[in-house]
Coordinates of C-alpha atoms in Angstrom, one line a residue:
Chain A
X1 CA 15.0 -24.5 -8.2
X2 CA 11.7 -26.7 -7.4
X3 CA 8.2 -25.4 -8.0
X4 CA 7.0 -23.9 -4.8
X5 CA 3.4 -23.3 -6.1
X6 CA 1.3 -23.9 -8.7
X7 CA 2.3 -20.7 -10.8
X8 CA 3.9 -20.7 -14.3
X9 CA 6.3 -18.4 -16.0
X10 CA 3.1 -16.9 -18.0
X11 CA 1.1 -14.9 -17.2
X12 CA -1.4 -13.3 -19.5
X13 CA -0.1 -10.1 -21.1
X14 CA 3.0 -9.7 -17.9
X15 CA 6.4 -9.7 -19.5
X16 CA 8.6 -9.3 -16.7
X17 CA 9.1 -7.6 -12.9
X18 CA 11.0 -4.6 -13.1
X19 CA 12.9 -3.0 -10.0
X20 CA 11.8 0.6 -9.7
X21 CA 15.4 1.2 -7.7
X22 CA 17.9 -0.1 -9.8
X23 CA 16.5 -1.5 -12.8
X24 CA 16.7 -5.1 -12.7
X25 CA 14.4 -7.2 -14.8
X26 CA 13.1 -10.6 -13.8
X27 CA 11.9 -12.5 -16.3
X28 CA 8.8 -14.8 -15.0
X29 CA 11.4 -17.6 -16.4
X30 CA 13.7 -16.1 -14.5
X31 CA 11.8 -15.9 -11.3
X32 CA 10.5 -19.7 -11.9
X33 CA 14.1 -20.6 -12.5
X34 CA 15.7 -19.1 -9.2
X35 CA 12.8 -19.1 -7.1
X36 CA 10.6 -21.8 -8.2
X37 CA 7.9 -19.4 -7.8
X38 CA 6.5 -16.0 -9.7
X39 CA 5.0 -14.6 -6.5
X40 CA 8.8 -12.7 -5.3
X41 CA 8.3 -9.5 -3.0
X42 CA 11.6 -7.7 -3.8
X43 CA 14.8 -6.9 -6.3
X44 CA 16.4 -10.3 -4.2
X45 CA 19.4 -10.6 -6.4
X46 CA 20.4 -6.7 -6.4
X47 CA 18.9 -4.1 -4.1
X48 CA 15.4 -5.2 -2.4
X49 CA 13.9 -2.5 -4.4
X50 CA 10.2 -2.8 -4.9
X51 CA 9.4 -4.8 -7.9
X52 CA 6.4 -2.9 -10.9
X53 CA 5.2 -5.8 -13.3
X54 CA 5.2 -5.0 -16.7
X55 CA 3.2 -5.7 -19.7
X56 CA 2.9 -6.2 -23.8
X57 CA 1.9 -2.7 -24.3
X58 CA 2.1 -3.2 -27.9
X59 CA -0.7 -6.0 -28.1
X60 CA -2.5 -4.5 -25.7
X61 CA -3.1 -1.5 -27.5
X62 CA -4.6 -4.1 -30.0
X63 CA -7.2 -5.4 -27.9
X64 CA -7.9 -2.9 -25.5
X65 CA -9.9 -0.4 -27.9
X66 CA -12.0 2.4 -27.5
X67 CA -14.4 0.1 -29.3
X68 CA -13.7 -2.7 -26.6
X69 CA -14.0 -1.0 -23.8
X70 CA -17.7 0.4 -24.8
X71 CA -19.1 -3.1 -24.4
X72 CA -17.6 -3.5 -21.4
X73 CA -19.3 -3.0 -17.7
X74 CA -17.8 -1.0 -15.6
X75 CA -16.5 -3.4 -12.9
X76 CA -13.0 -3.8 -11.1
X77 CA -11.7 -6.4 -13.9
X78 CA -13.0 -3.9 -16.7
X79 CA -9.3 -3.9 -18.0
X80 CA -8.2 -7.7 -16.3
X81 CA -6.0 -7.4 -19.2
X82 CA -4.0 -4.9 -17.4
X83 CA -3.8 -6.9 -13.7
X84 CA -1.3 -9.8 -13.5
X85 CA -4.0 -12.9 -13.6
X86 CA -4.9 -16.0 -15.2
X87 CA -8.9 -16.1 -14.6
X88 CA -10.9 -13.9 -12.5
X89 CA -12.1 -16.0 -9.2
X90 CA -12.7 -13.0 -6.9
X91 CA -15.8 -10.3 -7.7
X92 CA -16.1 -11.0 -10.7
X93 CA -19.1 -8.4 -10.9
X94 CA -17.8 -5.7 -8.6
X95 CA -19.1 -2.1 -9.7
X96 CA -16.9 0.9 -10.1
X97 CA -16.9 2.9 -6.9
X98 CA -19.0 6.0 -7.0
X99 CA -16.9 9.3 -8.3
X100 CA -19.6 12.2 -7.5
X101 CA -19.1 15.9 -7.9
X102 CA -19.3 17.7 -4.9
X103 CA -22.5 19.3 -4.0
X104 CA -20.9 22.1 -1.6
X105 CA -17.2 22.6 -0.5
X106 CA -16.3 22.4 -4.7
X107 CA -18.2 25.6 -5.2
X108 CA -17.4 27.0 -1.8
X109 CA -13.5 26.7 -2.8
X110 CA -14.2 27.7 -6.8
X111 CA -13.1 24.3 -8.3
X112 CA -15.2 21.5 -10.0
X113 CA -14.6 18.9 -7.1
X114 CA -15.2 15.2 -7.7
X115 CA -15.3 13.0 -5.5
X116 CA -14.0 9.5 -5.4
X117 CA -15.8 7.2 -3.0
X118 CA -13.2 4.2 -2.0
X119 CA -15.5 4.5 1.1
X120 CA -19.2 3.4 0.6
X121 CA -20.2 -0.3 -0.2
X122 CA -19.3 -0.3 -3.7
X123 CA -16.3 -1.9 -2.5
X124 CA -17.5 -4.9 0.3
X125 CA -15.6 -3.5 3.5
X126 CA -15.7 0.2 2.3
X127 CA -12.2 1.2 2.1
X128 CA -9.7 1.0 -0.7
X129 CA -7.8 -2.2 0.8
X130 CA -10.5 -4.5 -1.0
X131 CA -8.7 -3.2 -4.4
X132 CA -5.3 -4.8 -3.8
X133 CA -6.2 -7.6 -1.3
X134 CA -8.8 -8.5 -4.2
X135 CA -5.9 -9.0 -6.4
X136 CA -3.8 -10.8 -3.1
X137 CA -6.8 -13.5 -2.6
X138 CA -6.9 -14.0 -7.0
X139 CA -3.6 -15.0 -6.8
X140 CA -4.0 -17.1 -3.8
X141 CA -6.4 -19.2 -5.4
X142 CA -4.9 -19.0 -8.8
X143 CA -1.5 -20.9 -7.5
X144 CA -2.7 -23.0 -4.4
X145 CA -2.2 -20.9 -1.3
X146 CA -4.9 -21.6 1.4
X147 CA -3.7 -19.5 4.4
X148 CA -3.9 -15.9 4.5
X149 CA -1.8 -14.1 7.6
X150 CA -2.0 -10.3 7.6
X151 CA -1.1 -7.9 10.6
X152 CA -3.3 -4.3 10.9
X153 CA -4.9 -2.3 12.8
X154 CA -7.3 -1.1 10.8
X155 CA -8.5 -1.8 6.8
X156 CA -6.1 -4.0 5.3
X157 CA -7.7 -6.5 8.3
X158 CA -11.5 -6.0 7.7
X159 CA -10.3 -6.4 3.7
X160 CA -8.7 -9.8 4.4
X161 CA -11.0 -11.1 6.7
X162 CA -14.2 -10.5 4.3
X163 CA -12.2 -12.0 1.5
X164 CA -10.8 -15.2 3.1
X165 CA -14.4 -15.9 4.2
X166 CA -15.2 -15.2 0.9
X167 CA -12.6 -17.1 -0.7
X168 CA -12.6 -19.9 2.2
X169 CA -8.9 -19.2 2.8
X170 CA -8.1 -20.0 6.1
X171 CA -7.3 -16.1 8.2
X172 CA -4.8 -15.7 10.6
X173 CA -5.2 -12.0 11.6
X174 CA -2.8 -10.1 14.5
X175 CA -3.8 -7.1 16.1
X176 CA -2.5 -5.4 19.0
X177 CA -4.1 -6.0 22.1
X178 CA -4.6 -2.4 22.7
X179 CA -6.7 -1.9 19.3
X180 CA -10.2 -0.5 19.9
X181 CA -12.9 -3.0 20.4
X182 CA -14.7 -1.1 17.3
X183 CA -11.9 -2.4 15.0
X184 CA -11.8 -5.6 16.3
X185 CA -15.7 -6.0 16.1
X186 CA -15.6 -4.7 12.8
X187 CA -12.7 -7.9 11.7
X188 CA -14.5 -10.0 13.9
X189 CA -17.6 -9.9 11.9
X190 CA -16.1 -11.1 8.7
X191 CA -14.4 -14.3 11.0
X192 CA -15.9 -17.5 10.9
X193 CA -14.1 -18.6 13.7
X194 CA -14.0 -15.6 16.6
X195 CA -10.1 -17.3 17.4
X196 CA -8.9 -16.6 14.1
X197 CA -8.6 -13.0 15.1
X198 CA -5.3 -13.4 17.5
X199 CA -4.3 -10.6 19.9
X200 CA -1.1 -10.6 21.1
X201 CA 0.1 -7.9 23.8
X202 CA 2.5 -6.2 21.1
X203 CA 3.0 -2.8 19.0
X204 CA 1.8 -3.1 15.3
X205 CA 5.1 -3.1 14.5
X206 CA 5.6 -6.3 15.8
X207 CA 2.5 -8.2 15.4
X208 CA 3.5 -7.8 11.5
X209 CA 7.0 -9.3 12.4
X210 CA 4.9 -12.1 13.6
X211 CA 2.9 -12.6 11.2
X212 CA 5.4 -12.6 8.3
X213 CA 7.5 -14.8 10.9
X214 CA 4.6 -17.3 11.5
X215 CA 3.6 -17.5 7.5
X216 CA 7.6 -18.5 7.0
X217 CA 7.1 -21.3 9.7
X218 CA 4.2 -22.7 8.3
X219 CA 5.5 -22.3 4.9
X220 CA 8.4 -24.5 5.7
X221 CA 6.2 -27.0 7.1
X222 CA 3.8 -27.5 4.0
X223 CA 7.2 -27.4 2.1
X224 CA 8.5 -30.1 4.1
X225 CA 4.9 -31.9 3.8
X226 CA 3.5 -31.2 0.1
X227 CA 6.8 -29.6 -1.8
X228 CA 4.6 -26.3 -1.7
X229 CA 4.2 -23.2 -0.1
X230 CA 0.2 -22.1 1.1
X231 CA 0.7 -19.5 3.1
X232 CA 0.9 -15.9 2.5
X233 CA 1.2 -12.4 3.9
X234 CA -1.0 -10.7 1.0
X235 CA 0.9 -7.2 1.1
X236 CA 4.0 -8.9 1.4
X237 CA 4.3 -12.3 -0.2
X238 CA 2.9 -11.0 -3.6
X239 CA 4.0 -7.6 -3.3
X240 CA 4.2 -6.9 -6.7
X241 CA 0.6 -8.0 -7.6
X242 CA -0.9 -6.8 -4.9
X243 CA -0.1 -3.3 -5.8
X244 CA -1.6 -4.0 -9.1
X245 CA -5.1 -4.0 -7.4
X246 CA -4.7 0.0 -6.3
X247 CA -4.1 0.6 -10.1
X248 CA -7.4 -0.2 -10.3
X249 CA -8.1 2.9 -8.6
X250 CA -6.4 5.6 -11.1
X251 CA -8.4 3.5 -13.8
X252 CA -11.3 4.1 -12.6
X253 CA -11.3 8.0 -12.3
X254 CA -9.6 8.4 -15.4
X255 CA -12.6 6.5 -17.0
X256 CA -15.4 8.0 -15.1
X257 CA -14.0 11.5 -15.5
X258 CA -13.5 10.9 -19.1
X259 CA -17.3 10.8 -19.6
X260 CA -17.6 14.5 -17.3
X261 CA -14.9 16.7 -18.3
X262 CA -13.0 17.5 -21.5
X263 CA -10.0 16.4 -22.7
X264 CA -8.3 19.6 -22.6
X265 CA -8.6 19.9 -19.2
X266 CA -6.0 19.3 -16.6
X267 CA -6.8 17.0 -13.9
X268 CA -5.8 17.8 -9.9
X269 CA -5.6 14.1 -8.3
X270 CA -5.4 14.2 -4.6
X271 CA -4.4 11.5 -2.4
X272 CA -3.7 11.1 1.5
X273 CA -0.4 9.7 1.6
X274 CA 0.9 7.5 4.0
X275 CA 3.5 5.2 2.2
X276 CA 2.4 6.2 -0.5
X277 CA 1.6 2.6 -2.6
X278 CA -2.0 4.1 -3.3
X279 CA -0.9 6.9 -5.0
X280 CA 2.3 5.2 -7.0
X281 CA -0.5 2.8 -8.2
X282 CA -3.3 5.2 -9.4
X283 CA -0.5 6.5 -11.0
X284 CA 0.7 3.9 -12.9
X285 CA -2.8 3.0 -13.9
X286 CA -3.4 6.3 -15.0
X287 CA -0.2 6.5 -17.1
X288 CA -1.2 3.3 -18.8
X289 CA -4.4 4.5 -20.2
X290 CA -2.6 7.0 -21.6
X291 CA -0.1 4.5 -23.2
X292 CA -3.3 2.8 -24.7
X293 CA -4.6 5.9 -26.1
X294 CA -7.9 5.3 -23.9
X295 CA -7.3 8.7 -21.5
X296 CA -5.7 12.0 -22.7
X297 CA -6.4 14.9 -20.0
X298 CA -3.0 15.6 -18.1
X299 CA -2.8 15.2 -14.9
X300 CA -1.3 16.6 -11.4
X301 CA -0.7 14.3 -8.9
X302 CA -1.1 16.0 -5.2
X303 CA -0.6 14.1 -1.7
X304 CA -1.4 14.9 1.9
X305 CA 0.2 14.4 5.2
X306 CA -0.7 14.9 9.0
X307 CA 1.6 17.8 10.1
X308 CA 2.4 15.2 12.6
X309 CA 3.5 12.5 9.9
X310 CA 4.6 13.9 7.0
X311 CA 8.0 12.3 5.7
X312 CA 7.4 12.6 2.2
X313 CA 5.8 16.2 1.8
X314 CA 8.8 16.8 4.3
X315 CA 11.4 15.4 1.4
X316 CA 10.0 17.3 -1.2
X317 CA 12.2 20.7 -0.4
X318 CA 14.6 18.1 1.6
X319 CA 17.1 15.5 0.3
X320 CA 16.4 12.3 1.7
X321 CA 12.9 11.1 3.3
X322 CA 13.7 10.9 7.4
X323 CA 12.1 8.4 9.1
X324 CA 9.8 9.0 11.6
X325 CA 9.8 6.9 14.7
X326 CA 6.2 6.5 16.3
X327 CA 4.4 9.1 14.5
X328 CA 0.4 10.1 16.4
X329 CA -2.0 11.5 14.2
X330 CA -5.6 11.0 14.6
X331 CA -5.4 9.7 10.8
X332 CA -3.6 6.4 12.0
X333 CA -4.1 4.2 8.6
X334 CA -1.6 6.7 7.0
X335 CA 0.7 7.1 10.6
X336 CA 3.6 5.5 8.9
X337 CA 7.0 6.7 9.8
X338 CA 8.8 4.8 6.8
X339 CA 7.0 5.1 3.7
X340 CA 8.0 2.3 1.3
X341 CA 6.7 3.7 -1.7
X342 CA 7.8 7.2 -0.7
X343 CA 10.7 7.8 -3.1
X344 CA 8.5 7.1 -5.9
X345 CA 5.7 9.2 -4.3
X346 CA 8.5 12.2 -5.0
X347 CA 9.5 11.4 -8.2
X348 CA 5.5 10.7 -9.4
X349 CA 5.1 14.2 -7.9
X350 CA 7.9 15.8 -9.9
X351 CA 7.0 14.1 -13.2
X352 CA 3.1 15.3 -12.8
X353 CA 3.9 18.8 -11.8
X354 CA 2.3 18.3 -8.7
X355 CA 2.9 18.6 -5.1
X356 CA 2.2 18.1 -1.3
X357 CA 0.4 19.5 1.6
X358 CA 1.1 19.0 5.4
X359 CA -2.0 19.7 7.5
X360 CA -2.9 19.9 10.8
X361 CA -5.1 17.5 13.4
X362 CA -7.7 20.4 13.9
X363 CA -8.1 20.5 10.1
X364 CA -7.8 16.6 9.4
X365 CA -10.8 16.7 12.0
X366 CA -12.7 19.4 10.4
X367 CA -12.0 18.1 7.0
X368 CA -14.3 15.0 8.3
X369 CA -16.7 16.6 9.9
X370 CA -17.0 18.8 6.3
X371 CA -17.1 15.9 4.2
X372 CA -20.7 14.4 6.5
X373 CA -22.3 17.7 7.0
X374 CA -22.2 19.5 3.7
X375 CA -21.9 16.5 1.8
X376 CA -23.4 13.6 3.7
X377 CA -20.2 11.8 4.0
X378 CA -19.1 9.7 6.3
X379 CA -15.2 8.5 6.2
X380 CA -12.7 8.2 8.2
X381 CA -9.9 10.8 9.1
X382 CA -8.4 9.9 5.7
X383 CA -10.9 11.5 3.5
X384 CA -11.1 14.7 6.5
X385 CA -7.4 14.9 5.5
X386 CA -7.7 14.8 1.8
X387 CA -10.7 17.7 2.1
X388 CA -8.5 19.9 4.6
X389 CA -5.2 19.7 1.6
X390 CA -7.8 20.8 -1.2
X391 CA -9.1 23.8 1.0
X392 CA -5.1 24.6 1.8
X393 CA -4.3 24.8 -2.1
X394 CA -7.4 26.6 -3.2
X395 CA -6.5 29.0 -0.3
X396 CA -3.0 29.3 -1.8
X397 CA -4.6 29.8 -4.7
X398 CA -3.4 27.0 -6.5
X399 CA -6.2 26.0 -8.8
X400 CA -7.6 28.5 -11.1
X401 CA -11.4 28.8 -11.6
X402 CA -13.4 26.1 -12.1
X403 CA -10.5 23.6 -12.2
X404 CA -10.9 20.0 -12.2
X405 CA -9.9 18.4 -8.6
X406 CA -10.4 14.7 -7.3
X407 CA -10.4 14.1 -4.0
X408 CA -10.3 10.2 -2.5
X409 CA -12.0 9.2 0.1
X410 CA -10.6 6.0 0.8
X411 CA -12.5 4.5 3.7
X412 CA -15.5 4.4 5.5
X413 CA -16.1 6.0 9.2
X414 CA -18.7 3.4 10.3
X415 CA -16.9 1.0 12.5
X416 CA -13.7 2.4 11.9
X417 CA -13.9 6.0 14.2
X418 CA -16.5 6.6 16.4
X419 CA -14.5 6.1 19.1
X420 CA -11.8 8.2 17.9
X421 CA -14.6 10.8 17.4
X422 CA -15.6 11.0 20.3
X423 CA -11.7 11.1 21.8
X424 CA -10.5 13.7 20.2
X425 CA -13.5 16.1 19.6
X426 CA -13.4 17.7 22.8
X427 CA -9.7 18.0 22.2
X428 CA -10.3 20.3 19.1
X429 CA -13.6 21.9 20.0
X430 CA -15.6 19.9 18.3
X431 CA -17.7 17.9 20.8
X432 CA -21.2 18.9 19.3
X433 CA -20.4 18.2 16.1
X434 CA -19.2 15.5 16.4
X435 CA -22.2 14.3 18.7
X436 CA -24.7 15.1 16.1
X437 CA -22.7 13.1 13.7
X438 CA -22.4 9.7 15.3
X439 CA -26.2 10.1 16.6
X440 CA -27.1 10.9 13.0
X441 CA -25.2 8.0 11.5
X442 CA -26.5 5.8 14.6
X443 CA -30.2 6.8 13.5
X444 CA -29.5 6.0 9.9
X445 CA -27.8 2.7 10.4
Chain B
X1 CA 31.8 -11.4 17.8
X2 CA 28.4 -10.3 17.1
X3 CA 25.2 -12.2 15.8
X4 CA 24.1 -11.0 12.8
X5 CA 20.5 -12.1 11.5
X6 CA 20.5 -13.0 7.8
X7 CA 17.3 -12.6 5.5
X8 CA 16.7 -15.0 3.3
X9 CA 17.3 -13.8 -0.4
X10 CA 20.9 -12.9 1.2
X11 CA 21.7 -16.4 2.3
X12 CA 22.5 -17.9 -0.6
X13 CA 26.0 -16.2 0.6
X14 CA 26.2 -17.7 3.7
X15 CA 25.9 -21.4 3.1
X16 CA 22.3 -21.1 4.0
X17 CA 22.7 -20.0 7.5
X18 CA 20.2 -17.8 9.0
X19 CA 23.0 -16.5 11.9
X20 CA 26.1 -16.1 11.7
X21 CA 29.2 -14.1 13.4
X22 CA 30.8 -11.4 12.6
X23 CA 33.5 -8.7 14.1
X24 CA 33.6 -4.9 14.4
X25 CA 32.6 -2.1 17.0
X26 CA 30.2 -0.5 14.2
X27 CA 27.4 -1.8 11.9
X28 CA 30.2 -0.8 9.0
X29 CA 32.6 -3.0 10.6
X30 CA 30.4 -5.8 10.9
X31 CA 29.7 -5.6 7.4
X32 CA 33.2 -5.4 6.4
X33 CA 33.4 -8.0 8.4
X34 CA 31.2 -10.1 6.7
X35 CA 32.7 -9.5 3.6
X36 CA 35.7 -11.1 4.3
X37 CA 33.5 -14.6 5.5
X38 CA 30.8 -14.7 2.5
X39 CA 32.7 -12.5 -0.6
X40 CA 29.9 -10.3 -2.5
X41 CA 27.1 -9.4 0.6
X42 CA 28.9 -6.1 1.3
X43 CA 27.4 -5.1 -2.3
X44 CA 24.0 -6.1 -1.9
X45 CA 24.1 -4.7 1.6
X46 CA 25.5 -0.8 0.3
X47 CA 25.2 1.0 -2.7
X48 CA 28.0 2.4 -5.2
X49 CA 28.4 5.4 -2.5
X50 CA 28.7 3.1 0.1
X51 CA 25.8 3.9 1.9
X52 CA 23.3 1.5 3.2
X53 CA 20.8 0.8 0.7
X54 CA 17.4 2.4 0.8
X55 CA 15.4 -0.6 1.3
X56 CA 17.5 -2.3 4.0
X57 CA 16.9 -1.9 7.5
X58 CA 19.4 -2.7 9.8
X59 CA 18.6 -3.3 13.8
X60 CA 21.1 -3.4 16.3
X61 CA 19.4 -5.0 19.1
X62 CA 15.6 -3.6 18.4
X63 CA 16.5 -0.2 17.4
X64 CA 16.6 0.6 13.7
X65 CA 20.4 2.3 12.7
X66 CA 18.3 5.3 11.0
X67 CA 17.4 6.1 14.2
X68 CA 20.5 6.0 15.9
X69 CA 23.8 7.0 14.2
X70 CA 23.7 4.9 10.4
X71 CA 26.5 3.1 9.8
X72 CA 28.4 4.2 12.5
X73 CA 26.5 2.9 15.0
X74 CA 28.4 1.0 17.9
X75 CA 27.4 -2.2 18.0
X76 CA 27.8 -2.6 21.8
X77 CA 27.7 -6.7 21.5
X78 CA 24.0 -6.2 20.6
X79 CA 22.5 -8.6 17.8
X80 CA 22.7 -7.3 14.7
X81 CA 19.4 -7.7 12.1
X82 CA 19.1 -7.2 8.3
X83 CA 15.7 -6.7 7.5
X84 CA 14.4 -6.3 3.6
X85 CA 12.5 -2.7 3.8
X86 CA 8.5 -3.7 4.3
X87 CA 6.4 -1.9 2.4
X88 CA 2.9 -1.0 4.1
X89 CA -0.1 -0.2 2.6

């Protein structure tokens, strides 16, 4: 088959895609060969599993040493060796996120709790969505895409907006009609042009069919004009790599923790779950220090769910994951129904000796109000969720004294859920609370 | 006959086509029935138990099968879709 970008079958230190389903390996010749392209999204000869890139372990190991990694700074690319790219062309400088130790609810519950902060502006639009559509927007401009179309209601928006202006990758962003005028401001301001934020009368679900189906038509066009494809759904299109980004995650902690806890210890990682991509990624990242030799601690791997949204804690004393069909929780970045990564989610579970907690909307809510007034942070229903399953297992009496917990907060509250706030506060007996908050936050800027 | 909507890393068995038709009252039949047109779908479209693969989604009309009764559901004349699993996040 033709070349349909600019990408080659090499890729630094990548030796293949893998399908985490059924096995198959794609060779980058391979993939150049059938598909004229590297950038594939799924197992398309076999299963349409989801595709893990793999690397040279072996010569990594030589060059990323102990010794190596001292004289590095601690930004996103600290280990580029381990992302699937040819140069860096996105922030190049970007700083580690903040991972804090908590100041109250840790020693209220009897664990060391860290704190990971996905949320404040260590990453440019505050949530953990600038990690993989970082990666996305590299590989854009690495192999010639110019046109970035992304459907959300939410992060993964803000995320591509701020990095296509950054990037000067033309957006094309759907959101429902009925999304909050808080989300939309917050995309808007990252637009250059107020139209490229498109509003169709439509659920999410299908403002992502039409965004996948308007990047195919435009695809075919630059085909039929250049020979190449410049268009691209970032969490679709480069599947594979974009996932790579949330590694970056697990990397992180392990190396910040590293300097704070000793290697003996066991490590509690909690994550909200939704469909579960985040958490497979930290994962892998995590795993592949350990490969290198570079992180030793073990670790647990724990995930949360919405009572109201919980297909893969569900699964865990089930068979199969069931679907959900229109899940409502107040946390709506993780209200997803069908989990793609949510078989893996069980099996990284399994392997780590970990586990899952369902919690309920009072306690997601509390969880957030917890997280601003006894430790001055504000995120959004995510990180309340992530709080309220650490305060369920230390109830249980899960974690023994002193143990080491991380809990992510993966995005910001500001702009994201006042008006949700406000919604739902009354609903749960929270209204002055939750007043005090937003005037605080207002006062503060 | 029912349409059936064909992604694209599974048309390399159809000739191409993005539609095509296909018999049977049930979303097994229609795949059966495919088999017989364009020889090898039927094992990209189920696994070795002969269930629907876990990162398919099948639609009749808008609704997804998982929903509704799997593989048996009656196709009722509605348009059948085969949708690669999308991954969010």
């Amino acid at each position: 088959m033709k070349d349909v970008d600019n990408t080659k079958a090499e890729l630094g230190y990548v030796t293949h895609l893998e399908c985490l389903s059924c096995g198959e390996i794609y060779t980058l010749e391979r993939l150049k060969k059938e598909q004229g392209t590297i950038l594939v999204n799924v197992c398309y000869d076999i299963c349409f599993g989801p595709l893990d890139v793999k690397y040279d372990y072996k010569k990594l190991k030589e060059i990323l040493t102990e010794e190596e990694l001292e004289k590095r700074p601690d930004t996103f690319w600290k280990l580029k060796e381990l992302l699937p790219i040819g140069e860096i062309k996105v922030s190049a400088n970007r700083p580690f996120t903040p991972l804090i130790e908590s100041k109250v609810i840790g020693k209220e519950l009897g664990v060391r709790l860290f704190l990971k902060l996905d949320c404040t502006d260590a990453l440019p639009t505050r949530s953990f969505k600038d990690r993989p559509v970082t990666l996305a927007l590299n590989k854009a401009l690495e192999s010639g895409y110019n046109s970035v179309y992304v459907a959300s209601t939410g992060n993964l928006a803000i995320a591509s907006a701020y990095f296509a202006r950054k990037t000067g990758i033309k957006p094309y962003i759907y959101v429902p009609k009925s999304l909050g005028e808080v989300k939309k401001d917050a995309i808007r301001q990252y637009l250059s042009n107020p139209n490229d934020l498109k509003e169709p009368d439509l659920s999410y679900d299908d403002c992502n069919i039409k965004a996948m189906s308007d990047c195919d038509k435009a695809n075919e066009e630059s085909i039929e004009k250049t020979g190449k494809r410049t268009n691209f759904v970032p969490n679709n299109s480069f599947r594979p790599y974009y996932k790579e980004g949330s590694k970056t995650s697990g990397i992180e902690i392990a190396l910040q923790l590293k300097k704070l806890v000793n290697e003996d210890k066991t490590i509690n990682i909690f994550y909200p779950l939704g469909s579960g991509a985040l958490f497979c990624s930290a994962y892998k990242g995590i795993n592949e220090l350990k490969k290198l030799g570079l992180f030793n601690n073990s670790i647990r791997m724990w995930g949360v769910q919405p009572e109201l949204c919980a297909p893969i804690i569900d699964a865990i004393s089930k068979e199969d994951i069931i679907p959900i069909k229109n899940p409502q929780t107040i946390a709506k970045s993780i209200a997803i129904g069908k989990p793609g990564s949510g078989h893996q989610t069980l099996d990284i579970i399994k392997e780590s000796n970990g586990g899952g907690f369902k919690v309920s909307e009072k306690d997601i809510f509390k969880g957030t109000l917890d997280l601003y007034f006894k430790e001055g942070i504000f995120s959004q229903f995510v990180g309340g969720i992530t709080i309220a399953g650490i305060t369920k297992a230390a109830k249980l009496g899960i974690f023994k004294e002193n143990e080491v917990v991380v809990a992510n907060i993966t995005g910001t509250g500001i702009g994201r859920i006042e008006d949700d706030l406000i919604q739902y506060s009354k609903e749960f007996g929270f209204e002055k609370e939750a007043k005090k908050l937003l005037e605080e936050v207002k006062r503060d800027g | 006959m029912v349409n059936v909507k064909i992604p694209t890393p599974l048309r390399k068995f159809t000739n191409q086509e993005g539609d095509v038709q296909a018999e049977g009252d049930t979303v097994i039949g229609v795949i059966e029935s495919l088999e017989k047109s364009y020889p090898g779908i039927k094992k990209r479209l189920l696994d070795d138990n002969g269930e629907i693969r876990k990162f398919i989604n099948i639609y009749v009309g808008e609704e997804d099968i998982r929903f509704l009764k799997g593989k048996e559901t009656k196709t009722e004349g509605k348009e059948i879709s085969i949708v690669p699993a999308i991954a969010g996040g």
